[in-house]
Amino acid sequence: QVQLQESGPGLVKPSQTLSLTCTVSGGSITNGDYYWSWIRQPPGKGLEWIGYIYWSGNTYYNPTLQGRSAISIDTSKSQFYLTLSSVTAADTAVYFCARDRDLLHAFDIWGQGTMVTVSS
Amino acid sequence: EIVLTQSPATLSLSPGERATLSCRASRSASTYLAWYQQKPGQAPRLLIYHASKRATGVPARFSGSGSGTDFTLTISSLEPEDFAVYYCQQRNNWPETFGPGTKVEI
């Protein structure tokens, strides 16, 4: 049973960089059937796709984040990462990592999410 | 980008009743439309993919239909655990986008 678990600081200061890790267990992060995604949800609001990475390192990002996001992967650790630079209060959200199954064109497995607050 | 609109914003129903949720796309999403259920404090759960295919383990009371710009999620007879927020998501055009959600409440 594949599981995803997010980790990282719960508080980030404005203008700094947010960094999160997603650890994949119970399955291979190098399985070519999947992309590995980050999605966020501001408090009381809807979902926003941030981007995803393939095991080879190819990445795709939501242009609404205007180049502030970067996703990387370490297959030896079964982890992928999100960095979001120049954060503001608008980046306060629950951040989810999720498995994107290409065959389904949908996110079939999600982490539990981690709350990140941007505040001084 | 494709904008998804969901209606109604809130649906007030009782257990045993039928729920019909709508998702409308600003441009064609073909059948690359998924539905998710989210309960408070939890991650979303995939219910439907490709507009009408139930994900593994999803009860048969959940069904999806539609193509192009108009999609529907139907819950044939609401169980107490079905009261939640439901989101649609499209994958036909990049970037993939989510709708604002429909809350199904008692």
PDB file of C-alpha atoms in Angstrom:
ATOM      1  CA  GLN A   1       0.000   0.000   0.000  1.00  0.00           C
ATOM      2  CA  VAL A   2       1.662   3.200  -1.200  1.00  0.00           C
ATOM      3  CA  GLN A   3       1.713   6.034   1.315  1.00  0.00           C
ATOM      4  CA  LEU A   4       2.859   9.629   1.035  1.00  0.00           C
ATOM      5  CA  GLN A   5       3.938  11.789   3.973  1.00  0.00           C
ATOM      6  CA  GLU A   6       4.706  15.499   3.913  1.00  0.00           C
ATOM      7  CA  SER A   7       7.191  17.125   6.265  1.00  0.00           C
ATOM      8  CA  GLY A   8       8.672  20.566   6.785  1.00  0.00           C
ATOM      9  CA  PRO A   9       8.448  23.749   8.844  1.00  0.00           C
ATOM     10  CA  GLY A  10       4.989  24.897   9.840  1.00  0.00           C
ATOM     11  CA  LEU A  11       5.981  28.573   9.974  1.00  0.00           C
ATOM     12  CA  VAL A  12       7.858  30.609   7.375  1.00  0.00           C
ATOM     13  CA  LYS A  13       8.612  34.328   7.444  1.00  0.00           C
ATOM     14  CA  PRO A  14       7.447  36.604   4.625  1.00  0.00           C
ATOM     15  CA  SER A  15       9.906  36.911   1.704  1.00  0.00           C
ATOM     16  CA  GLN A  16      11.653  33.685   2.720  1.00  0.00           C
ATOM     17  CA  THR A  17      11.593  30.285   1.008  1.00  0.00           C
ATOM     18  CA  LEU A  18       9.201  27.501   1.924  1.00  0.00           C
ATOM     19  CA  SER A  19      10.689  24.004   1.692  1.00  0.00           C
ATOM     20  CA  LEU A  20       8.733  20.766   2.002  1.00  0.00           C
ATOM     21  CA  THR A  21       9.549  17.075   1.609  1.00  0.00           C
ATOM     22  CA  CYS A  22       7.257  14.239   0.544  1.00  0.00           C
ATOM     23  CA  THR A  23       8.367  10.716   1.436  1.00  0.00           C
ATOM     24  CA  VAL A  24       6.944   7.847  -0.613  1.00  0.00           C
ATOM     25  CA  SER A  25       6.686   4.442   1.056  1.00  0.00           C
ATOM     26  CA  GLY A  26       5.251   1.089   0.037  1.00  0.00           C
ATOM     27  CA  GLY A  27       6.027   1.530  -3.637  1.00  0.00           C
ATOM     28  CA  SER A  28       8.653   2.708  -6.100  1.00  0.00           C
ATOM     29  CA  ILE A  29       9.040   6.406  -6.846  1.00  0.00           C
ATOM     30  CA  THR A  30      10.681   5.388 -10.152  1.00  0.00           C
ATOM     31  CA  ASN A  31       7.545   3.656 -11.446  1.00  0.00           C
ATOM     32  CA  GLY A  32       6.999   5.257 -14.844  1.00  0.00           C
ATOM     33  CA  ASP A  33       3.197   5.115 -14.502  1.00  0.00           C
ATOM     34  CA  TYR A  34       3.158   8.024 -12.062  1.00  0.00           C
ATOM     35  CA  TYR A  35       3.946  11.681 -11.675  1.00  0.00           C
ATOM     36  CA  TRP A  36       4.526  13.126  -8.211  1.00  0.00           C
ATOM     37  CA  SER A  37       2.613  16.292  -7.426  1.00  0.00           C
ATOM     38  CA  TRP A  38       2.222  19.153  -5.011  1.00  0.00           C
ATOM     39  CA  ILE A  39      -1.210  20.706  -4.405  1.00  0.00           C
ATOM     40  CA  ARG A  40      -2.181  23.330  -1.866  1.00  0.00           C
ATOM     41  CA  GLN A  41      -5.349  24.517  -0.143  1.00  0.00           C
ATOM     42  CA  PRO A  42      -5.589  27.883   1.652  1.00  0.00           C
ATOM     43  CA  PRO A  43      -7.679  27.778   4.838  1.00  0.00           C
ATOM     44  CA  GLY A  44     -11.376  27.447   3.991  1.00  0.00           C
ATOM     45  CA  LYS A  45     -10.706  27.562   0.252  1.00  0.00           C
ATOM     46  CA  GLY A  46     -10.329  25.247  -2.729  1.00  0.00           C
ATOM     47  CA  LEU A  47      -7.464  23.267  -4.205  1.00  0.00           C
ATOM     48  CA  GLU A  48      -4.645  24.603  -6.377  1.00  0.00           C
ATOM     49  CA  TRP A  49      -2.248  22.389  -8.338  1.00  0.00           C
ATOM     50  CA  ILE A  50       1.331  23.623  -7.922  1.00  0.00           C
ATOM     51  CA  GLY A  51       3.224  21.234 -10.179  1.00  0.00           C
ATOM     52  CA  TYR A  52       4.588  17.744 -10.612  1.00  0.00           C
ATOM     53  CA  ILE A  53       7.766  15.835 -11.324  1.00  0.00           C
ATOM     54  CA  TYR A  54       8.495  12.595 -13.135  1.00  0.00           C
ATOM     55  CA  TRP A  55      11.056  10.156 -11.767  1.00  0.00           C
ATOM     56  CA  SER A  56      13.490  11.252 -14.499  1.00  0.00           C
ATOM     57  CA  GLY A  57      13.394  14.816 -13.215  1.00  0.00           C
ATOM     58  CA  ASN A  58      11.082  16.355 -15.798  1.00  0.00           C
ATOM     59  CA  THR A  59       8.914  19.009 -14.171  1.00  0.00           C
ATOM     60  CA  TYR A  60       5.695  20.885 -14.957  1.00  0.00           C
ATOM     61  CA  TYR A  61       4.503  23.911 -13.032  1.00  0.00           C
ATOM     62  CA  ASN A  62       1.356  25.967 -12.693  1.00  0.00           C
ATOM     63  CA  PRO A  63       2.172  29.319 -14.338  1.00  0.00           C
ATOM     64  CA  THR A  64       0.032  31.181 -11.792  1.00  0.00           C
ATOM     65  CA  LEU A  65       2.884  30.826  -9.300  1.00  0.00           C
ATOM     66  CA  GLN A  66       5.000  32.920 -11.657  1.00  0.00           C
ATOM     67  CA  GLY A  67       8.181  30.900 -11.457  1.00  0.00           C
ATOM     68  CA  ARG A  68       8.434  30.893  -7.660  1.00  0.00           C
ATOM     69  CA  SER A  69       8.032  27.127  -7.363  1.00  0.00           C
ATOM     70  CA  ALA A  70      10.579  24.375  -7.898  1.00  0.00           C
ATOM     71  CA  ILE A  71      10.109  20.628  -7.517  1.00  0.00           C
ATOM     72  CA  SER A  72      12.973  18.145  -7.301  1.00  0.00           C
ATOM     73  CA  ILE A  73      13.349  14.435  -6.626  1.00  0.00           C
ATOM     74  CA  ASP A  74      15.803  12.112  -4.894  1.00  0.00           C
ATOM     75  CA  THR A  75      14.989   8.595  -6.039  1.00  0.00           C
ATOM     76  CA  SER A  76      17.568   7.061  -3.688  1.00  0.00           C
ATOM     77  CA  LYS A  77      15.601   8.429  -0.741  1.00  0.00           C
ATOM     78  CA  SER A  78      12.139   7.945  -2.303  1.00  0.00           C
ATOM     79  CA  GLN A  79      11.495  11.615  -1.699  1.00  0.00           C
ATOM     80  CA  PHE A  80      10.453  14.608  -3.732  1.00  0.00           C
ATOM     81  CA  TYR A  81      10.584  18.213  -2.689  1.00  0.00           C
ATOM     82  CA  LEU A  82       8.883  21.570  -3.075  1.00  0.00           C
ATOM     83  CA  THR A  83      10.475  24.955  -2.692  1.00  0.00           C
ATOM     84  CA  LEU A  84       8.437  28.143  -2.982  1.00  0.00           C
ATOM     85  CA  SER A  85      10.369  31.390  -2.898  1.00  0.00           C
ATOM     86  CA  SER A  86       9.440  34.934  -1.856  1.00  0.00           C
ATOM     87  CA  VAL A  87       6.443  33.776   0.141  1.00  0.00           C
ATOM     88  CA  THR A  88       3.680  36.060   1.348  1.00  0.00           C
ATOM     89  CA  ALA A  89       0.646  35.567   3.567  1.00  0.00           C
ATOM     90  CA  ALA A  90      -1.225  34.407   0.446  1.00  0.00           C
ATOM     91  CA  ASP A  91       0.948  31.281   0.445  1.00  0.00           C
ATOM     92  CA  THR A  92      -0.457  30.192   3.813  1.00  0.00           C
ATOM     93  CA  ALA A  93      -2.107  26.852   3.105  1.00  0.00           C
ATOM     94  CA  VAL A  94      -2.234  23.141   3.701  1.00  0.00           C
ATOM     95  CA  TYR A  95       0.255  21.616   1.275  1.00  0.00           C
ATOM     96  CA  PHE A  96      -0.478  18.124  -0.024  1.00  0.00           C
ATOM     97  CA  CYS A  97       1.743  15.803  -1.980  1.00  0.00           C
ATOM     98  CA  ALA A  98      -0.096  13.379  -4.229  1.00  0.00           C
ATOM     99  CA  ARG A  99       0.493  10.602  -6.710  1.00  0.00           C
ATOM    100  CA  ASP A 100      -0.700  11.441 -10.175  1.00  0.00           C
ATOM    101  CA  ARG A 101      -1.554   8.261 -12.036  1.00  0.00           C
ATOM    102  CA  ASP A 102      -1.128   8.986 -15.715  1.00  0.00           C
ATOM    103  CA  LEU A 103      -3.551   6.246 -16.781  1.00  0.00           C
ATOM    104  CA  LEU A 104      -6.334   7.784 -14.701  1.00  0.00           C
ATOM    105  CA  HIS A 105      -5.465  11.418 -15.374  1.00  0.00           C
ATOM    106  CA  ALA A 106      -6.172  11.970 -11.688  1.00  0.00           C
ATOM    107  CA  PHE A 107      -4.563  12.078  -8.248  1.00  0.00           C
ATOM    108  CA  ASP A 108      -5.196   8.644  -6.774  1.00  0.00           C
ATOM    109  CA  ILE A 109      -3.168   8.760  -3.544  1.00  0.00           C
ATOM    110  CA  TRP A 110      -2.652  11.779  -1.291  1.00  0.00           C
ATOM    111  CA  GLY A 111      -0.562  12.575   1.749  1.00  0.00           C
ATOM    112  CA  GLN A 112      -2.348  13.819   4.856  1.00  0.00           C
ATOM    113  CA  GLY A 113      -1.195  17.388   4.210  1.00  0.00           C
ATOM    114  CA  THR A 114       0.934  19.798   6.205  1.00  0.00           C
ATOM    115  CA  MET A 115      -0.125  23.289   7.290  1.00  0.00           C
ATOM    116  CA  VAL A 116       2.319  26.079   6.463  1.00  0.00           C
ATOM    117  CA  THR A 117       1.731  29.550   7.844  1.00  0.00           C
ATOM    118  CA  VAL A 118       3.551  32.584   6.461  1.00  0.00           C
ATOM    119  CA  SER A 119       3.920  35.138   9.225  1.00  0.00           C
ATOM    120  CA  SER A 120       6.576  37.256  10.848  1.00  0.00           C
TER     121      SER A 120
ATOM    122  CA  GLU B   1      -6.703  27.871 -18.455  1.00  0.00           C
ATOM    123  CA  ILE B   2     -10.000  26.030 -18.110  1.00  0.00           C
ATOM    124  CA  VAL B   3     -12.186  27.451 -15.348  1.00  0.00           C
ATOM    125  CA  LEU B   4     -14.473  24.980 -13.589  1.00  0.00           C
ATOM    126  CA  THR B   5     -17.715  26.161 -12.006  1.00  0.00           C
ATOM    127  CA  GLN B   6     -19.554  23.944  -9.539  1.00  0.00           C
ATOM    128  CA  SER B   7     -23.184  24.225  -8.528  1.00  0.00           C
ATOM    129  CA  PRO B   8     -24.786  24.487  -6.182  1.00  0.00           C
ATOM    130  CA  ALA B   9     -22.244  25.834  -3.699  1.00  0.00           C
ATOM    131  CA  THR B  10     -24.122  24.069  -0.906  1.00  0.00           C
ATOM    132  CA  LEU B  11     -26.593  21.205  -1.084  1.00  0.00           C
ATOM    133  CA  SER B  12     -28.734  20.537   1.975  1.00  0.00           C
ATOM    134  CA  LEU B  13     -30.155  17.022   1.983  1.00  0.00           C
ATOM    135  CA  SER B  14     -31.077  14.168   4.317  1.00  0.00           C
ATOM    136  CA  PRO B  15     -29.662  10.629   4.483  1.00  0.00           C
ATOM    137  CA  GLY B  16     -31.322   8.438   1.874  1.00  0.00           C
ATOM    138  CA  GLU B  17     -31.902  11.292  -0.549  1.00  0.00           C
ATOM    139  CA  ARG B  18     -30.335  11.605  -4.011  1.00  0.00           C
ATOM    140  CA  ALA B  19     -27.613  14.211  -4.552  1.00  0.00           C
ATOM    141  CA  THR B  20     -26.876  15.713  -7.950  1.00  0.00           C
ATOM    142  CA  LEU B  21     -23.761  17.883  -8.240  1.00  0.00           C
ATOM    143  CA  SER B  22     -22.806  19.836 -11.344  1.00  0.00           C
ATOM    144  CA  CYS B  23     -19.433  20.851 -12.756  1.00  0.00           C
ATOM    145  CA  ARG B  24     -19.237  23.090 -15.816  1.00  0.00           C
ATOM    146  CA  ALA B  25     -16.042  23.836 -17.743  1.00  0.00           C
ATOM    147  CA  SER B  26     -15.274  27.089 -19.566  1.00  0.00           C
ATOM    148  CA  ARG B  27     -13.921  25.049 -22.504  1.00  0.00           C
ATOM    149  CA  SER B  28     -14.068  21.389 -23.368  1.00  0.00           C
ATOM    150  CA  ALA B  29     -12.494  19.074 -20.818  1.00  0.00           C
ATOM    151  CA  SER B  30     -13.289  16.072 -23.066  1.00  0.00           C
ATOM    152  CA  THR B  31     -13.741  13.247 -20.521  1.00  0.00           C
ATOM    153  CA  TYR B  32     -10.624  14.132 -18.530  1.00  0.00           C
ATOM    154  CA  LEU B  33     -12.675  15.089 -15.496  1.00  0.00           C
ATOM    155  CA  ALA B  34     -12.267  13.689 -11.988  1.00  0.00           C
ATOM    156  CA  TRP B  35     -14.285  14.039  -8.792  1.00  0.00           C
ATOM    157  CA  TYR B  36     -12.901  14.073  -5.247  1.00  0.00           C
ATOM    158  CA  GLN B  37     -14.496  13.954  -1.812  1.00  0.00           C
ATOM    159  CA  GLN B  38     -12.948  15.867   1.073  1.00  0.00           C
ATOM    160  CA  LYS B  39     -13.950  15.661   4.719  1.00  0.00           C
ATOM    161  CA  PRO B  40     -12.802  18.211   7.334  1.00  0.00           C
ATOM    162  CA  GLY B  41      -9.146  17.826   8.254  1.00  0.00           C
ATOM    163  CA  GLN B  42      -8.564  15.147   5.628  1.00  0.00           C
ATOM    164  CA  ALA B  43      -6.966  14.955   2.214  1.00  0.00           C
ATOM    165  CA  PRO B  44      -9.215  14.664  -0.829  1.00  0.00           C
ATOM    166  CA  ARG B  45     -10.165  11.168  -1.921  1.00  0.00           C
ATOM    167  CA  LEU B  46     -10.500  10.219  -5.601  1.00  0.00           C
ATOM    168  CA  LEU B  47     -14.038   9.048  -6.413  1.00  0.00           C
ATOM    169  CA  ILE B  48     -14.412   9.250 -10.189  1.00  0.00           C
ATOM    170  CA  TYR B  49     -11.923   9.557 -13.060  1.00  0.00           C
ATOM    171  CA  HIS B  50     -12.428   9.899 -16.807  1.00  0.00           C
ATOM    172  CA  ALA B  51     -15.819  11.472 -15.994  1.00  0.00           C
ATOM    173  CA  SER B  52     -17.579   8.177 -15.262  1.00  0.00           C
ATOM    174  CA  LYS B  53     -15.174   5.539 -13.955  1.00  0.00           C
ATOM    175  CA  ARG B  54     -15.291   4.738 -10.248  1.00  0.00           C
ATOM    176  CA  ALA B  55     -11.947   4.589  -8.466  1.00  0.00           C
ATOM    177  CA  THR B  56     -10.974   1.465  -6.564  1.00  0.00           C
ATOM    178  CA  GLY B  57     -13.094   0.898  -3.476  1.00  0.00           C
ATOM    179  CA  VAL B  58     -15.667   3.608  -4.235  1.00  0.00           C
ATOM    180  CA  PRO B  59     -19.238   2.487  -3.520  1.00  0.00           C
ATOM    181  CA  ALA B  60     -21.613   1.993  -6.426  1.00  0.00           C
ATOM    182  CA  ARG B  61     -23.927   4.745  -5.133  1.00  0.00           C
ATOM    183  CA  PHE B  62     -21.436   7.233  -6.598  1.00  0.00           C
ATOM    184  CA  SER B  63     -21.673   7.735 -10.349  1.00  0.00           C
ATOM    185  CA  GLY B  64     -20.341  10.288 -12.794  1.00  0.00           C
ATOM    186  CA  SER B  65     -21.483  11.358 -16.224  1.00  0.00           C
ATOM    187  CA  GLY B  66     -20.869  13.970 -18.875  1.00  0.00           C
ATOM    188  CA  SER B  67     -18.316  15.073 -21.432  1.00  0.00           C
ATOM    189  CA  GLY B  68     -17.124  18.286 -22.992  1.00  0.00           C
ATOM    190  CA  THR B  69     -18.248  21.122 -20.739  1.00  0.00           C
ATOM    191  CA  ASP B  70     -20.995  19.623 -18.553  1.00  0.00           C
ATOM    192  CA  PHE B  71     -20.457  16.968 -15.915  1.00  0.00           C
ATOM    193  CA  THR B  72     -22.512  15.500 -13.098  1.00  0.00           C
ATOM    194  CA  LEU B  73     -21.712  13.562  -9.943  1.00  0.00           C
ATOM    195  CA  THR B  74     -24.682  11.656  -8.551  1.00  0.00           C
ATOM    196  CA  ILE B  75     -24.940  10.023  -5.148  1.00  0.00           C
ATOM    197  CA  SER B  76     -27.965   7.773  -5.443  1.00  0.00           C
ATOM    198  CA  SER B  77     -28.810   7.495  -1.748  1.00  0.00           C
ATOM    199  CA  LEU B  78     -26.836   9.540   0.754  1.00  0.00           C
ATOM    200  CA  GLU B  79     -25.169   7.751   3.615  1.00  0.00           C
ATOM    201  CA  PRO B  80     -24.136   9.696   6.762  1.00  0.00           C
ATOM    202  CA  GLU B  81     -20.462   9.456   5.742  1.00  0.00           C
ATOM    203  CA  ASP B  82     -21.164  11.149   2.378  1.00  0.00           C
ATOM    204  CA  PHE B  83     -21.652  14.598   3.897  1.00  0.00           C
ATOM    205  CA  ALA B  84     -18.512  16.378   2.726  1.00  0.00           C
ATOM    206  CA  VAL B  85     -17.156  18.778   0.108  1.00  0.00           C
ATOM    207  CA  TYR B  86     -16.858  17.538  -3.464  1.00  0.00           C
ATOM    208  CA  TYR B  87     -14.415  18.946  -6.016  1.00  0.00           C
ATOM    209  CA  CYS B  88     -14.139  18.401  -9.742  1.00  0.00           C
ATOM    210  CA  GLN B  89     -10.781  18.606 -11.547  1.00  0.00           C
ATOM    211  CA  GLN B  90      -9.917  18.725 -15.248  1.00  0.00           C
ATOM    212  CA  ARG B  91      -6.845  17.337 -16.970  1.00  0.00           C
ATOM    213  CA  ASN B  92      -7.632  18.097 -20.601  1.00  0.00           C
ATOM    214  CA  ASN B  93      -5.793  21.399 -20.755  1.00  0.00           C
ATOM    215  CA  TRP B  94      -2.696  22.575 -18.961  1.00  0.00           C
ATOM    216  CA  PRO B  95      -2.598  23.709 -16.230  1.00  0.00           C
ATOM    217  CA  GLU B  96      -4.952  21.280 -14.602  1.00  0.00           C
ATOM    218  CA  THR B  97      -7.543  23.057 -12.510  1.00  0.00           C
ATOM    219  CA  PHE B  98     -10.039  22.331  -9.747  1.00  0.00           C
ATOM    220  CA  GLY B  99     -13.538  23.638  -9.239  1.00  0.00           C
ATOM    221  CA  PRO B 100     -14.439  25.630  -6.096  1.00  0.00           C
ATOM    222  CA  GLY B 101     -16.335  22.728  -4.541  1.00  0.00           C
ATOM    223  CA  THR B 102     -19.878  21.791  -3.519  1.00  0.00           C
ATOM    224  CA  LYS B 103     -20.605  21.209   0.143  1.00  0.00           C
ATOM    225  CA  VAL B 104     -23.161  18.481   0.798  1.00  0.00           C
ATOM    226  CA  GLU B 105     -24.613  19.069   4.241  1.00  0.00           C
ATOM    227  CA  ILE B 106     -27.380  17.625   6.346  1.00  0.00           C
TER     228      ILE B 106
END
